[in-house]
Coordinates of C-alpha atoms and ligand atoms in Angstrom, one line a residue:
M225 CA 144.6 283.2 138.9
R226 CA 141.2 283.9 137.6
A227 CA 142.3 286.1 134.8
G228 CA 144.2 283.2 133.4
S229 CA 141.1 280.9 133.4
F230 CA 139.4 283.6 131.3
A231 CA 142.5 283.7 129.0
R232 CA 142.6 280.0 128.5
E233 CA 138.8 280.2 127.1
G234 CA 139.9 282.3 124.9
A235 CA 139.2 286.0 126.2
C236 CA 141.4 289.0 125.9
I237 CA 142.2 290.3 129.4
C238 CA 142.4 293.5 130.9
V239 CA 144.1 293.1 134.3
A240 CA 143.4 295.9 136.6
D241 CA 144.8 296.3 140.0
L242 CA 145.8 299.1 142.4
Y243 CA 149.4 298.1 142.1
L244 CA 150.3 298.4 138.4
D245 CA 153.0 295.9 138.8
K246 CA 150.7 293.3 140.1
A247 CA 148.6 293.8 136.9
E248 CA 151.7 293.9 134.8
D249 CA 152.9 290.7 135.9
A250 CA 149.7 288.8 135.6
A251 CA 149.2 290.1 132.2
S252 CA 152.7 289.0 131.2
D253 CA 151.9 285.3 132.5
I254 CA 149.0 285.2 130.3
A255 CA 150.9 286.6 127.3
A256 CA 153.6 284.0 128.2
G257 CA 150.9 281.4 127.8
G258 CA 150.3 282.2 124.5
G259 CA 147.1 284.9 125.3
R260 CA 146.2 288.6 125.0
A261 CA 146.4 290.6 127.7
I262 CA 147.2 294.3 129.2
G263 CA 147.7 295.7 132.6
V264 CA 146.3 298.7 134.0
Q265 CA 146.3 300.4 137.3
L266 CA 142.9 300.9 139.0
D267 CA 141.4 302.2 142.2
V268 CA 138.2 300.5 142.0
Q269 CA 136.8 303.1 144.6
R270 CA 137.4 305.9 141.8
S271 CA 134.8 306.1 139.4
N272 CA 137.4 308.1 136.7
G273 CA 139.7 305.3 137.3
W274 CA 137.2 302.9 135.9
A275 CA 136.7 305.3 132.7
N276 CA 140.2 305.3 132.0
A277 CA 140.6 301.2 132.4
V278 CA 137.5 300.6 130.2
A279 CA 139.0 303.2 127.4
E280 CA 142.3 301.5 127.8
T281 CA 140.8 298.2 127.4
E282 CA 138.5 299.1 124.2
Q283 CA 141.4 300.8 122.7
A284 CA 143.1 297.5 122.9
F285 CA 140.6 294.6 122.4
G286 CA 137.3 296.5 121.5
P287 CA 134.1 296.4 123.5
V288 CA 134.1 294.7 127.5
S289 CA 131.9 291.9 127.4
I290 CA 132.7 290.2 130.7
L291 CA 133.6 291.9 134.3
C292 CA 135.1 289.8 137.3
N293 CA 134.7 292.5 139.7
N294 CA 136.9 290.8 142.6
A295 CA 139.4 293.4 144.0
G296 CA 139.5 292.9 147.7
A297 CA 140.7 294.4 151.1
D298 CA 140.8 292.3 154.2
F299 CA 143.2 292.8 157.0
R300 CA 142.6 289.6 158.8
V301 CA 142.6 290.9 162.3
S302 CA 140.3 290.3 165.0
F303 CA 136.8 292.4 165.3
D304 CA 138.5 294.3 168.3
E305 CA 141.5 295.1 166.5
Q306 CA 139.5 296.4 163.2
T307 CA 139.6 300.0 163.1
E308 CA 136.9 302.4 161.4
E309 CA 139.7 303.3 158.8
M310 CA 139.9 299.5 158.0
W311 CA 136.3 299.0 157.8
N312 CA 135.7 301.8 155.4
L313 CA 138.9 300.6 153.3
V314 CA 137.0 296.9 153.0
L315 CA 133.6 298.5 152.3
G316 CA 134.8 301.0 149.7
T317 CA 136.8 298.1 147.9
I318 CA 134.2 295.7 147.8
L319 CA 130.9 297.5 147.6
T320 CA 131.8 300.9 146.2
G321 CA 134.1 299.0 143.8
S322 CA 131.4 296.6 142.7
F323 CA 128.8 299.3 142.4
L324 CA 131.2 301.6 140.0
G325 CA 132.4 298.9 138.0
T326 CA 128.9 297.3 137.1
K327 CA 127.4 301.0 136.4
P328 CA 127.3 302.0 133.2
Ligands
LIG689 N1 140.5 283.7 148.3 C1 139.3 283.3 149.2 O1 139.2 282.1 149.3 C2 138.2 284.2 149.1 C3 136.7 283.8 149.5 C4 135.8 284.3 149.8 C5 135.8 285.6 149.1 N2 137.0 286.2 148.8 C6 136.8 287.5 148.1 O2 137.0 287.5 146.7 C7 137.6 288.7 146.6 C8 139.3 288.6 146.0 O3 139.7 287.7 147.1 P1 141.4 287.0 146.6 O4 141.8 286.0 147.5 O5 141.8 287.1 145.1 O6 142.2 288.2 147.3 P2 143.8 288.6 146.8 O7 144.2 289.8 148.0 O8 144.4 287.9 146.7 O9 143.4 289.9 145.6 C9 142.7 291.1 145.8 C10 143.2 292.0 144.8 O10 142.9 293.4 144.8 C11 143.7 294.2 144.9 N3 143.2 295.6 145.3 C12 143.0 295.7 146.8 N4 142.7 297.0 146.6 C13 142.3 297.5 145.4 C14 141.6 298.6 144.7 N5 140.9 299.5 145.7 N6 141.5 298.9 143.5 C15 141.9 297.8 142.8 N7 142.4 296.7 143.1 C16 142.4 296.6 144.2 C17 144.8 293.8 145.5 O11 145.9 294.5 145.1 C18 144.8 292.3 145.1 O12 145.5 292.1 144.0 C19 137.7 289.7 148.1 O13 136.9 290.3 148.2 C20 137.8 288.6 148.9 O14 137.2 288.9 150.1 C21 137.9 285.5 148.8

């Protein structure tokens, strides 16, 4: 788990995921190992979601200094089977998500 690697180096972690239960499970694992972490729900394709995630993180730990922007969508189907909807979701998650997360 990448978040765990940061925690082992002493970082306080905000685990953000589309699925809150996954984010909270990862945060719990970090806490169980002695680290400090919160889990928040975030759809990386939504700019207001980023604002909320950053606000929750700053409230818990102070200013954000590292971003690991690695949300991904991958349907693992052949090119012929890939629909336009799948294509847009992959690009939206990886490209738009990275754009919005990196933007001040
Ligand atoms: N695992 C690999 O070997 C590998 C290799 C090269 C590149 N990558 C890329 O690295 C990224 C992460 O890969 P991974 O193996 O950790 O994938 P993963 O599927 O294990 O994790 C991706 C996470 O992103 C979350 N997510 C999906 N859509 C989201 C959204 N809109 N907002 C917030 N969270 C969302 C998922 O819930 C999941 O927890 C992907 O972009 C993937 O294509 C992975």
